[in-house]
C-alpha positions as a printed Julia matrix, in Angstrom:
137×3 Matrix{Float64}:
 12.86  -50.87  137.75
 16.28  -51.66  136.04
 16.49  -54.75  137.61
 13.43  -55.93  135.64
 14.95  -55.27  132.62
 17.25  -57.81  129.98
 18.78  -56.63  127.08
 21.32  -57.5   124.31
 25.05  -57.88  124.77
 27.16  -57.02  122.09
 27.36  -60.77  121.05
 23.56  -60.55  121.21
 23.22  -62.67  124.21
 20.53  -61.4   126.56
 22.2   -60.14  129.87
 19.82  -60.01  132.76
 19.96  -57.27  134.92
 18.53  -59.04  137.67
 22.12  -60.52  138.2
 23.55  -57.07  139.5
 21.2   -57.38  142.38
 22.72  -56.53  145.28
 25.6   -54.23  143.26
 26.54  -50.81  143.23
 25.64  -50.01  139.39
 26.75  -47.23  137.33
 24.99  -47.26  134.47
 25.89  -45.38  131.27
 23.58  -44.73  128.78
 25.3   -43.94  125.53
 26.36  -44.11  121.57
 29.26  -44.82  119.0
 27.94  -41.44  117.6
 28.65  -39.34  120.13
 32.13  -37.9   120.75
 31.95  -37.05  124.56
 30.58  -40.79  125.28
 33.52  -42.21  123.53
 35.79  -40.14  125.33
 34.82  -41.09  128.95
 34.65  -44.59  128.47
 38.42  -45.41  129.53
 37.22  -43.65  132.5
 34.49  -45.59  133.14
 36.59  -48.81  132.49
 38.66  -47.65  135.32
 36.01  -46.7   137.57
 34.82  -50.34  137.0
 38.34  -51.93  137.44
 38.29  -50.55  140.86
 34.75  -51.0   142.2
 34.13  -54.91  140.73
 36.28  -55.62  144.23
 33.6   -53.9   146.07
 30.43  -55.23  144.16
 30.45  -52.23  142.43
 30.18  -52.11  138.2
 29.49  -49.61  135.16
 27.11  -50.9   132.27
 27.53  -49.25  129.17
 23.94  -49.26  127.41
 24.27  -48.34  123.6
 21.92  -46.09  122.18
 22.01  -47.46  119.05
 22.4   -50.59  116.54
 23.39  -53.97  117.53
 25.99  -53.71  114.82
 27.48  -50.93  115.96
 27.65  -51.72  119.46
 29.13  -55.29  118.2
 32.12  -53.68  115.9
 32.83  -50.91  118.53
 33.06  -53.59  121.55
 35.05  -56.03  119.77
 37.2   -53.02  118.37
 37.94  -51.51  122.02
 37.27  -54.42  124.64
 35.54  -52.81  127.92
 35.99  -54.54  131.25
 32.45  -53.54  131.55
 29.16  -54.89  129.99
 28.21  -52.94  126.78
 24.15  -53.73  126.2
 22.68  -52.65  122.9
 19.41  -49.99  124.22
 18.61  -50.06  120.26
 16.76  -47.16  119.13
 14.03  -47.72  122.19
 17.42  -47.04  124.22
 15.94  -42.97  124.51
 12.74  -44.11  125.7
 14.64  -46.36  128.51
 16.83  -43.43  129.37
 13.66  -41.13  129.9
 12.6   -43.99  132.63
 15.83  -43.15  134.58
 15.12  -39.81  134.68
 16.52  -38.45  131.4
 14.25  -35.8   130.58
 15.7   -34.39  127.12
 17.59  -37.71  126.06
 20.96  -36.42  125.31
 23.59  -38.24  125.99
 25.61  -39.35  127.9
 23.71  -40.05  130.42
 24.62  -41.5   133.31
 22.69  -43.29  136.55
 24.46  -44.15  139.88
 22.39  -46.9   141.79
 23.12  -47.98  145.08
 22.24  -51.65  145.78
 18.89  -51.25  147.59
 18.1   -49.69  143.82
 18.12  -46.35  144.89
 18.93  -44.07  142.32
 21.8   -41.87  143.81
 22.59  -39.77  140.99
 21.8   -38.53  137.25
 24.19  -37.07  135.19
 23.48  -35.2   132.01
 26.54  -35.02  130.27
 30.15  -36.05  130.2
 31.48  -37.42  133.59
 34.9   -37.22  135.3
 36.4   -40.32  137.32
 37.06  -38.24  139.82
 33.73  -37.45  139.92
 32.42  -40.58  139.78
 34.77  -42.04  142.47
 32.97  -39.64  144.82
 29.57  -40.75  144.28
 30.14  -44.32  144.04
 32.46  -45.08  146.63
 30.33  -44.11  149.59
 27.62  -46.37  148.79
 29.87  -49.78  147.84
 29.06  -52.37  149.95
């Protein structure tokens, strides 16, 4: 399912998700509008810093305008990809399993494209070094 899928960068290149086959992904659906998203992305940068040794990575997918997701990428500079969802972005984050489309929302996949985990809500590196660890390759 999300491997199918290509979207935006912030530079408006398309990034293929087919090239995370084979990764642990952590993917992180979310907006410049929203105040908990904002605050757990130096988290997720981390998380990301210390899984990309052990094919593991977070993509940040941006609920919202390709401007927006251009200013607040080049403002901020994420170790991780940030994809612009656009306004469809809801509709793609129903397809992972987020039911009322609040955000964040976040998806742990393992790389046989299991989907380990959902999380409604704001997440904790903690947390998140928990569920991803175990399934790095």
């Amino acid at each position: 399912l999300m491997r199918d899928l290509s979207l935006p960068d912030a530079e408006g290149r398309p990034y293929a998700l087919a090239q995370t086959a084979g990764k642990t992904v952590v993917l992180n659906f979310w907006a410049t509008w929203c105040p908990p998203c904002i605050e757990e992305m130096p988290e997720l940068a981390e998380l990301h810093r210390e899984i990309a040794v052990s094919n593991g990575m977070v993509i940040g997918i941006g609920i919202d305008s390709p401007s927006n997701v251009r200013e607040f990428a080049s403002k901020h500079q994420f170790p991780y990809p940030l994809l612009v969802g656009g306004m469809g972005g809801t509709e793609l984050s129903r397809r992972f399993g987020n039911a009322s489309g609040a955000l964040p929302f976040t998806v742990v996949i393992a790389p046989d494209d299991r989907i380990v985990k959902r999380i409604l809500g704001r997440v904790r590196l903690a947390q998140m070094r928990d569920l991803v660890r175990p399934i790095l390759r």
